PDB file of C-alpha atoms in Angstrom:
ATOM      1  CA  UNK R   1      30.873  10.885  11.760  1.00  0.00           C
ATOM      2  CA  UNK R   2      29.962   9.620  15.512  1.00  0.00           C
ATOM      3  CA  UNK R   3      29.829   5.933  14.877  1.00  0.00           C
ATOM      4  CA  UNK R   4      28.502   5.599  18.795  1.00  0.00           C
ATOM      5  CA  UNK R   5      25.389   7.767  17.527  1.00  0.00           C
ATOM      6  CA  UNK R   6      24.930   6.101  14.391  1.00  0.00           C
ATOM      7  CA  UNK R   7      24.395   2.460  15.939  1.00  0.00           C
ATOM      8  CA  UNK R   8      22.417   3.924  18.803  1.00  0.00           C
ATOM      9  CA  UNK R   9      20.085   5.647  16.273  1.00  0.00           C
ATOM     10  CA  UNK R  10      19.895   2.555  14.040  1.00  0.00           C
ATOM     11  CA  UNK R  11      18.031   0.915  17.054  1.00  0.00           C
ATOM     12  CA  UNK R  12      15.552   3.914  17.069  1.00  0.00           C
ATOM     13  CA  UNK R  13      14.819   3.830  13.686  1.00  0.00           C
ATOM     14  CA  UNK R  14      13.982   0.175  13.917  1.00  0.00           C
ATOM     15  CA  UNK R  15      11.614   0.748  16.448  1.00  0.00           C
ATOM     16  CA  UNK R  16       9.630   2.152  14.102  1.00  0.00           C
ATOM     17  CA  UNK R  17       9.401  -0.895  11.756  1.00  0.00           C
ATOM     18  CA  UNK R  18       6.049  -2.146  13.463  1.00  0.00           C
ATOM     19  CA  UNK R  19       4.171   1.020  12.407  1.00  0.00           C
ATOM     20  CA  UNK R  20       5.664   1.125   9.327  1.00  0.00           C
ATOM     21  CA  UNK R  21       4.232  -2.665   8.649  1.00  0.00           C
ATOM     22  CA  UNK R  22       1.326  -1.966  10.451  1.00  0.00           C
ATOM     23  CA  UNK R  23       0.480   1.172   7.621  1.00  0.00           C
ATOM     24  CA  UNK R  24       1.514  -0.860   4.893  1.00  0.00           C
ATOM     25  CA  UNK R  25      -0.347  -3.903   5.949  1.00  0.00           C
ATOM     26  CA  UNK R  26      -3.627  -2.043   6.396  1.00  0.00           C
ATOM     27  CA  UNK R  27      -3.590  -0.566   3.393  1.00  0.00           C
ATOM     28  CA  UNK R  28      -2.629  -3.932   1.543  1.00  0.00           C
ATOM     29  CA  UNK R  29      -6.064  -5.325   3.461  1.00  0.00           C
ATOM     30  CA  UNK R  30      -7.702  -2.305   1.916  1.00  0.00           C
ATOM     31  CA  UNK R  31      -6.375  -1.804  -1.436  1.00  0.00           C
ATOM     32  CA  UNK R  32      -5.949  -5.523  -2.426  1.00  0.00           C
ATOM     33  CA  UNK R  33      -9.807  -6.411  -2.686  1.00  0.00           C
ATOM     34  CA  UNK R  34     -11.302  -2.381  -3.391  1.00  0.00           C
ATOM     35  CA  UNK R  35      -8.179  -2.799  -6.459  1.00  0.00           C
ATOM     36  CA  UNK R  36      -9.175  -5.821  -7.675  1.00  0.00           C
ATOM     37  CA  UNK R  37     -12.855  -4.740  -7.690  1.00  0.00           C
ATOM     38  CA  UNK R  38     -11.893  -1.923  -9.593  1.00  0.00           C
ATOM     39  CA  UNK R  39      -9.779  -3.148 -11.994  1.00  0.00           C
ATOM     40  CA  UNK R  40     -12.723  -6.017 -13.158  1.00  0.00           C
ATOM     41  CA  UNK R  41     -14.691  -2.804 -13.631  1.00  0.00           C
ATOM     42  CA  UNK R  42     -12.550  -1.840 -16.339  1.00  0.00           C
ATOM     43  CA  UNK R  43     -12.051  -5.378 -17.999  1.00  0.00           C
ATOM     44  CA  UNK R  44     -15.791  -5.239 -18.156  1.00  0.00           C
ATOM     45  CA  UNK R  45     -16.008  -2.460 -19.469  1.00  0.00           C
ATOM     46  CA  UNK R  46     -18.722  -1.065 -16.678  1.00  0.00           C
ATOM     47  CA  UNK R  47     -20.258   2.122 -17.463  1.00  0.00           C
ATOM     48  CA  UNK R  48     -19.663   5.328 -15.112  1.00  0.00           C
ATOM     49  CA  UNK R  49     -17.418   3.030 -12.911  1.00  0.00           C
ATOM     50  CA  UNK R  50     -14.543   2.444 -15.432  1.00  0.00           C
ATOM     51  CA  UNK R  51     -14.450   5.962 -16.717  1.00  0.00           C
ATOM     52  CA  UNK R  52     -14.603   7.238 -12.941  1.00  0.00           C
ATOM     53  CA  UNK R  53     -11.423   4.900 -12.471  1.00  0.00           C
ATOM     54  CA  UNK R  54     -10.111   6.040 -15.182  1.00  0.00           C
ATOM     55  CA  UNK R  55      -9.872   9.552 -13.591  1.00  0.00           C
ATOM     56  CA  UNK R  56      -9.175   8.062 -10.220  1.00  0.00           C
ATOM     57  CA  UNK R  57      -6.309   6.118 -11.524  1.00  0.00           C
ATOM     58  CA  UNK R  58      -4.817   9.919 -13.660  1.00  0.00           C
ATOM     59  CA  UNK R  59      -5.005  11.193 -10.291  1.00  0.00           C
ATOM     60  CA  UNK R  60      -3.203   9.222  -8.292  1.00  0.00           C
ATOM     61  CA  UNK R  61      -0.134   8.385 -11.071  1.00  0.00           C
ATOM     62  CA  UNK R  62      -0.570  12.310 -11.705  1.00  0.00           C
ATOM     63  CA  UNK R  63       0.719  13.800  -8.410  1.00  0.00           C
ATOM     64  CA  UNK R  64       3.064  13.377  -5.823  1.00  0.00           C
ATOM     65  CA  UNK R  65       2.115  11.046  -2.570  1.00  0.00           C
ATOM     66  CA  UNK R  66       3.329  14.022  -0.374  1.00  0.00           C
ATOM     67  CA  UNK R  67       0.916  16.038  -2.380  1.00  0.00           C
ATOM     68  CA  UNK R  68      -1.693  13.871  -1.356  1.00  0.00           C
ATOM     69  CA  UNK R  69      -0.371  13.352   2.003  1.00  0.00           C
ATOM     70  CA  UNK R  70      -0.570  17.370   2.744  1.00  0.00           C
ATOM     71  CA  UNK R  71      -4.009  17.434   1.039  1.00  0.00           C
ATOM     72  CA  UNK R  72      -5.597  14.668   3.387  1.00  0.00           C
ATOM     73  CA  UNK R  73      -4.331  16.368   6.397  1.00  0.00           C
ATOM     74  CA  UNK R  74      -5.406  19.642   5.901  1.00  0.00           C
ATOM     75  CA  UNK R  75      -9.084  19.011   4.214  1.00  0.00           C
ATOM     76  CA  UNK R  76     -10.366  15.561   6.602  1.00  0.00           C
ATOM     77  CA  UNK R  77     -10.172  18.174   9.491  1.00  0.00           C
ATOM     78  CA  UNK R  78     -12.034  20.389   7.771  1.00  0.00           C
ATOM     79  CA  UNK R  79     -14.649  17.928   6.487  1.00  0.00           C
ATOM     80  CA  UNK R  80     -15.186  16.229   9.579  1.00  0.00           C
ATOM     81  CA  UNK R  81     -15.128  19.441  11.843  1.00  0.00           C
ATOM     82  CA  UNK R  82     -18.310  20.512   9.451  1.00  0.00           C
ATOM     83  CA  UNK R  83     -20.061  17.638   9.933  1.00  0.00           C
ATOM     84  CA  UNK R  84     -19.838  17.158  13.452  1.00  0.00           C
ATOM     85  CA  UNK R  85     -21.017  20.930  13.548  1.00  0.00           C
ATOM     86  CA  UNK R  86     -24.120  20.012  12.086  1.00  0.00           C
ATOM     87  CA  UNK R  87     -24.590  16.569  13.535  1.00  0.00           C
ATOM     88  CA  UNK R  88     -24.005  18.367  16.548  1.00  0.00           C
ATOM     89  CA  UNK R  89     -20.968  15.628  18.135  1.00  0.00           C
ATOM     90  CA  UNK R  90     -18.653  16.578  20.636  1.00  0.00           C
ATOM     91  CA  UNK R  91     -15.817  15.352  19.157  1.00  0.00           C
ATOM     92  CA  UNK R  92     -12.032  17.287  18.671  1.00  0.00           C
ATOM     93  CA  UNK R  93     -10.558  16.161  15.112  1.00  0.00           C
ATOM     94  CA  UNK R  94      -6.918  17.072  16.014  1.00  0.00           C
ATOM     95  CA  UNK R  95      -6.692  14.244  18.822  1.00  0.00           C
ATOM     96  CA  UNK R  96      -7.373  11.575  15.916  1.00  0.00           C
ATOM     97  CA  UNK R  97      -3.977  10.005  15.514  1.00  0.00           C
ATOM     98  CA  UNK R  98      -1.670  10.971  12.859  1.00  0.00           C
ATOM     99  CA  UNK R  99      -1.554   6.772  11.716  1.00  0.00           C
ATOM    100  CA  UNK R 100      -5.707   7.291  10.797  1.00  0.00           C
ATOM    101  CA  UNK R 101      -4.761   9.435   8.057  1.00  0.00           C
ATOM    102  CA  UNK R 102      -1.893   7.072   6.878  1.00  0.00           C
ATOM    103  CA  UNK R 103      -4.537   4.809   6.338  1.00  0.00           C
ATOM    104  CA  UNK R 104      -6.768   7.128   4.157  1.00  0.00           C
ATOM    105  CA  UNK R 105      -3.688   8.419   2.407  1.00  0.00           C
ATOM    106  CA  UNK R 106      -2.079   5.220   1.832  1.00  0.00           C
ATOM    107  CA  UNK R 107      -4.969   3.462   0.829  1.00  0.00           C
ATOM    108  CA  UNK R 108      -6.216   5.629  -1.324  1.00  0.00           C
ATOM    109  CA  UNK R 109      -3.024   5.863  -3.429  1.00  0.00           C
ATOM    110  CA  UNK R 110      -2.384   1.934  -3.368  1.00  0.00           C
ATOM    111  CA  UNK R 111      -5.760   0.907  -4.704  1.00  0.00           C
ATOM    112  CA  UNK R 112      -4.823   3.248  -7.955  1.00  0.00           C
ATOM    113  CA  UNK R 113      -2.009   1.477  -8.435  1.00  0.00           C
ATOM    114  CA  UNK R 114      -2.984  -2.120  -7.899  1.00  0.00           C
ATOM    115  CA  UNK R 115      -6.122  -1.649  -9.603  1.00  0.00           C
ATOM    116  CA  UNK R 116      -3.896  -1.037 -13.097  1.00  0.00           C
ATOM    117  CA  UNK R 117      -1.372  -4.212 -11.612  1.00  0.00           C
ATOM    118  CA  UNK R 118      -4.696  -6.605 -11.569  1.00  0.00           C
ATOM    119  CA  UNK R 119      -5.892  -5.613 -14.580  1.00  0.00           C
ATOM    120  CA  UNK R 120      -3.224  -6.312 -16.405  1.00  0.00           C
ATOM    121  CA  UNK R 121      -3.056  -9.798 -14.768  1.00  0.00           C
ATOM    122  CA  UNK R 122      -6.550 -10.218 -15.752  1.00  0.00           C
ATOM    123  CA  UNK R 123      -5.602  -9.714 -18.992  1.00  0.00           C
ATOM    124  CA  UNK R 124      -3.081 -12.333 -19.142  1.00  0.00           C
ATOM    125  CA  UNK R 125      -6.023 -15.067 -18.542  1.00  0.00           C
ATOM    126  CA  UNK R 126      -7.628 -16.769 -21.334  1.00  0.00           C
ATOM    127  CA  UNK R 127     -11.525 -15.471 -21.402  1.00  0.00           C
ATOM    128  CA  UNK R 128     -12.162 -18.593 -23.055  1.00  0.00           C
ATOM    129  CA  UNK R 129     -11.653 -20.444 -19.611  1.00  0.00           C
ATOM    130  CA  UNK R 130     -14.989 -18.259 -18.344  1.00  0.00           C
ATOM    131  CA  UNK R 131     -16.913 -19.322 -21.326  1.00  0.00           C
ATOM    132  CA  UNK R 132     -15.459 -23.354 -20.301  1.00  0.00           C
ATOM    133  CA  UNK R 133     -16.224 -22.880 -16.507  1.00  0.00           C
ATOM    134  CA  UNK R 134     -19.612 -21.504 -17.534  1.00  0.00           C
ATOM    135  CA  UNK R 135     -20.573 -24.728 -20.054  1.00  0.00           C
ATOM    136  CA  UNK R 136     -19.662 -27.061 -17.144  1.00  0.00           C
ATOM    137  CA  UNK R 137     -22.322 -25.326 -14.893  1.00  0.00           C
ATOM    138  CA  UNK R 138     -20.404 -22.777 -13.099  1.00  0.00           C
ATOM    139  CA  UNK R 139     -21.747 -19.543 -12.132  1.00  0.00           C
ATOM    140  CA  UNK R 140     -19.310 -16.777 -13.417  1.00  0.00           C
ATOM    141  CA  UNK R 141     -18.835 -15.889  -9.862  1.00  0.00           C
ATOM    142  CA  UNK R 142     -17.299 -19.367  -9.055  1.00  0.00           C
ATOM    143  CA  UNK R 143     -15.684 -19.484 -12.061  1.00  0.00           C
ATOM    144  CA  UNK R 144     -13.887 -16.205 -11.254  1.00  0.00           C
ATOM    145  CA  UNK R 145     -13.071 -17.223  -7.516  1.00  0.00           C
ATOM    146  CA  UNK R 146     -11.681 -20.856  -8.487  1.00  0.00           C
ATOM    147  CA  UNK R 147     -10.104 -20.281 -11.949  1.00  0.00           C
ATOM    148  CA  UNK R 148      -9.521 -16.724 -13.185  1.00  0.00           C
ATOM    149  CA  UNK R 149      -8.539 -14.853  -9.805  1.00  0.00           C
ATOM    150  CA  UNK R 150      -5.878 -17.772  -8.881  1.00  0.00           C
ATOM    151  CA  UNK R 151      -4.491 -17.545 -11.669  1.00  0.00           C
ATOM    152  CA  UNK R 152      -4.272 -13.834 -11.858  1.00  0.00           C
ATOM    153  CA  UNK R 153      -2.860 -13.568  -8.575  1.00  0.00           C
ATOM    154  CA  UNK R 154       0.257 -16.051 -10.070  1.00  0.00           C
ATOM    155  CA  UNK R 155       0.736 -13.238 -12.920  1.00  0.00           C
ATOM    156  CA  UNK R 156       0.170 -10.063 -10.824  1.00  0.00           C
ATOM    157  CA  UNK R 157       2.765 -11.671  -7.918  1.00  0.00           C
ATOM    158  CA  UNK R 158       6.082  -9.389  -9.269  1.00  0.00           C
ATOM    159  CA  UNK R 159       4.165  -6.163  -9.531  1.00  0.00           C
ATOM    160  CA  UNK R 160       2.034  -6.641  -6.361  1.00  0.00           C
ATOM    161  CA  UNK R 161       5.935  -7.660  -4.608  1.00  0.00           C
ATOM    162  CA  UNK R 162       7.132  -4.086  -6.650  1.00  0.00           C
ATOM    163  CA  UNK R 163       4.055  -2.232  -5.429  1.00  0.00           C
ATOM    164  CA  UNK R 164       4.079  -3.610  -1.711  1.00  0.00           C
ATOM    165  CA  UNK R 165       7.569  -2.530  -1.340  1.00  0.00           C
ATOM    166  CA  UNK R 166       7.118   1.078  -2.961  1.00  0.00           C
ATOM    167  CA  UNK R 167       4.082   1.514  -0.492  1.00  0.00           C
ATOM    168  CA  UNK R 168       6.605   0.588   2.626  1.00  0.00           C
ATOM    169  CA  UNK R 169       8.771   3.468   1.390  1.00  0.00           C
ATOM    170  CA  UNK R 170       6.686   5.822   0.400  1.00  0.00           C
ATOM    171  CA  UNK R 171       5.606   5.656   4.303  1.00  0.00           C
ATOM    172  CA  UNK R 172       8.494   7.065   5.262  1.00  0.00           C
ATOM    173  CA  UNK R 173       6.771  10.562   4.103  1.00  0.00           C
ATOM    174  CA  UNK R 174       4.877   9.998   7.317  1.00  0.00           C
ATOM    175  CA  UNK R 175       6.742  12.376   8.956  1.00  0.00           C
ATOM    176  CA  UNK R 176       4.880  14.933   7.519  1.00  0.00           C
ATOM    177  CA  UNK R 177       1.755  13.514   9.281  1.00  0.00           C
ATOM    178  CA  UNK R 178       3.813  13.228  12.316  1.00  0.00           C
ATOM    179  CA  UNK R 179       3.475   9.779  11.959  1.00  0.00           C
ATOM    180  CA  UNK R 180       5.860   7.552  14.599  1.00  0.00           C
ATOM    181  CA  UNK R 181       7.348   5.769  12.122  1.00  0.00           C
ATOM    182  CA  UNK R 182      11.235   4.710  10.898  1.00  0.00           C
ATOM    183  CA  UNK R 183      11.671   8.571   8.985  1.00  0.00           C
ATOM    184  CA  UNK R 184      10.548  10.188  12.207  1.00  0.00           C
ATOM    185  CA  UNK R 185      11.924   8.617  15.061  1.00  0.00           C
ATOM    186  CA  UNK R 186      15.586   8.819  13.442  1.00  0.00           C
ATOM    187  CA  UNK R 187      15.184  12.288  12.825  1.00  0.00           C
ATOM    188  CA  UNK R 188      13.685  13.272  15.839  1.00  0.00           C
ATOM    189  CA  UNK R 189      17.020  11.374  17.700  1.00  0.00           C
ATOM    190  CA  UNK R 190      19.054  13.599  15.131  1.00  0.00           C
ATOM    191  CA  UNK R 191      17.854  17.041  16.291  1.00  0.00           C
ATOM    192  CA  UNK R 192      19.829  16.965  19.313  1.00  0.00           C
ATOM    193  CA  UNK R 193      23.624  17.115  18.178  1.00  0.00           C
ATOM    194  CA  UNK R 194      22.275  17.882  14.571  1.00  0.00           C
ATOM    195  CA  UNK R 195      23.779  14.354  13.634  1.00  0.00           C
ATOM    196  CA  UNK R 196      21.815  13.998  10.238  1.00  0.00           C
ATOM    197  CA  UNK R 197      23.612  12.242   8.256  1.00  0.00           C
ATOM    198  CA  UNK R 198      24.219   9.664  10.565  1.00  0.00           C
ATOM    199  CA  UNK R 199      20.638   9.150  11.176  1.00  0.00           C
ATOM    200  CA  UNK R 200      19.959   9.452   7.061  1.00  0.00           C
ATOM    201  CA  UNK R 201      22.391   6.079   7.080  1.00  0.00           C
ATOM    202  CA  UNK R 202      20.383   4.412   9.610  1.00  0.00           C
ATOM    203  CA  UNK R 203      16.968   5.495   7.801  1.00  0.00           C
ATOM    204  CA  UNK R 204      18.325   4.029   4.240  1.00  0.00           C
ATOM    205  CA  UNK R 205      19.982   0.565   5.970  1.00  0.00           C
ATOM    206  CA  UNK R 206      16.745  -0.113   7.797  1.00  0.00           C
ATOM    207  CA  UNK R 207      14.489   0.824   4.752  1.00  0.00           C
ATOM    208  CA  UNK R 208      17.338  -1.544   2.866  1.00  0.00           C
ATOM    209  CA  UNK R 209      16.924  -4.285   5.091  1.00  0.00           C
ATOM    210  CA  UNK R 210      12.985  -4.692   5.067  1.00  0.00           C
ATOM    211  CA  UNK R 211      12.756  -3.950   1.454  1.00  0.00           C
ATOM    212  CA  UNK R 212      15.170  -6.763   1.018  1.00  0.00           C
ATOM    213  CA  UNK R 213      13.514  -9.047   3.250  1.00  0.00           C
ATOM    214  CA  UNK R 214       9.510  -8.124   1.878  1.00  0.00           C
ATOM    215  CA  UNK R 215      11.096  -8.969  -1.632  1.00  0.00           C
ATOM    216  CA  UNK R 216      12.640 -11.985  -0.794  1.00  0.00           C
ATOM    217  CA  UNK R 217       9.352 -13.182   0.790  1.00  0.00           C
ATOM    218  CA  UNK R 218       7.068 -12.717  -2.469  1.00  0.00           C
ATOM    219  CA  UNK R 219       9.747 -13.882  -4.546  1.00  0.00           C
ATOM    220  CA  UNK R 220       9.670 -17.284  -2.143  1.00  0.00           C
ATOM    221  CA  UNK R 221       5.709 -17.558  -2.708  1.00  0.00           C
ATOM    222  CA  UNK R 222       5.890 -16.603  -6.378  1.00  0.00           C
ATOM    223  CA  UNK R 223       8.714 -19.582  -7.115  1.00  0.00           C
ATOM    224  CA  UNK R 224       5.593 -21.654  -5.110  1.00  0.00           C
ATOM    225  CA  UNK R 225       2.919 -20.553  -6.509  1.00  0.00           C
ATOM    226  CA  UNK R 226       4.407 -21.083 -10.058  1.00  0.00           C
ATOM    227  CA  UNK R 227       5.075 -24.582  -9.349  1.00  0.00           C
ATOM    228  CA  UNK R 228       1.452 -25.137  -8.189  1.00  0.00           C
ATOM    229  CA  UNK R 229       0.687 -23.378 -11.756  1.00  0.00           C
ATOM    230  CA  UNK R 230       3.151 -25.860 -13.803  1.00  0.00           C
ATOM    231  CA  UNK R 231       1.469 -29.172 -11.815  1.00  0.00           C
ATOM    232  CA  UNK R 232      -2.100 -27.644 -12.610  1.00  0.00           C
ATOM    233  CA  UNK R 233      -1.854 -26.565 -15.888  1.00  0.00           C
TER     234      UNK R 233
END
């Protein structure tokens, strides 16, 4: 075990912690609100919509992210290399960063899952409150935005903390998109003397220390937010 290596490489793998945020936050901003949207869908019971999330949902829970991962990078090229063909644009598809398919990849699989978190949350809210809001004048949009979503939000907190930190792990299959991130940058620092299991160490205490700290955070807001619920309620 080469100690010297070990704390060297623990510094290289936390270089990559700002693109590992920066993945996980853009696909928070894009899964949080297309989720949510979603997930009312099915509480509504929305033709074509719910049973197309439905599938969408199978999907996602139904195959591995690396799956997905290898999927996405193999058939955007494609697509877009088509289309530029007959839109005649001078464009080359393999200089697009690696991080633009972490996006698509990452946000695809996210919205799945928080779509089925926020509907459950939805479905801890009294409907009756709707039907209240509504007598008093309140559009249903309003009544959504000031009463049901806030208090939603309260209930969903623990999954949404459980799902946030899942998505900053699962990141670490960026490597296979050649994605700069924590996985990647220790591994690459590995290759030289073949050190791997020192820089697997400094992968899982870096992964262990920003999962620890992302929980800690939600759990923080979610003792908050519950006291703004008891005062309110």
């Amino acid at each position: 075990m080469n100690i010297h290596f070990m704390i060297d490489t623990f510094f290289v793998a936390l270089s990559g912690v700002p693109v590992t945020l920066f993945v996980t936050a853009v696909a928070l901003l894009i899964a949080i609100p297309a989720g949510f949207l979603l997930a009312l869908s099915r509480v509504n019971e929305i033709p074509v919509i719910r049973q197309i999330t439905m599938v969408y949902v199978s999907f996602v829970r139904g195959t591995p992210i690396i799956v997905q991962i290898f999927i996405t990078y193999a058939s955007v090229p494609l697509i877009l290399t088509a289309l530029f063909e007959k839109y005649g644009i001078q464009a080359n598809i393999y200089d697009i960063h690696p991080i633009w398919y972490a996006f698509i990849v990452f946000s695809f699989s996210t919205t799945a899952i928080l779509s089925e978190v926020f509907r459950s949350s939805l479905g801890t809210v009294d409907r009756g409150q709707l039907e209240a809001a509504q007598s008093v004048g309140l559009t249903s949009f309003q009544a959504f935005r000031r009463i049901l979503i806030p208090q939603a939000l309260v209930s969903a907190l623990p999954n949404l903390a459980t799902a946030t930190v899942n998505l900053i792990k699962a990141t670490s299959l960026g490597y296979a998109m050649s994605l700069q991130e924590i996985t990647l940058k220790a591994k690459v620092a590995a290759n030289a003397g073949y050190h791997y299991i020192e820089a697997y160490i400094d992968i899982f205490l870096v992964y262990l220390i920003l999962c620890s700290l992302v929980e800690f955070a939600f759990k923080w807001y979610e003792r908050r937010a519950s006291r703004y619920k008891v005062h309110h309620a």
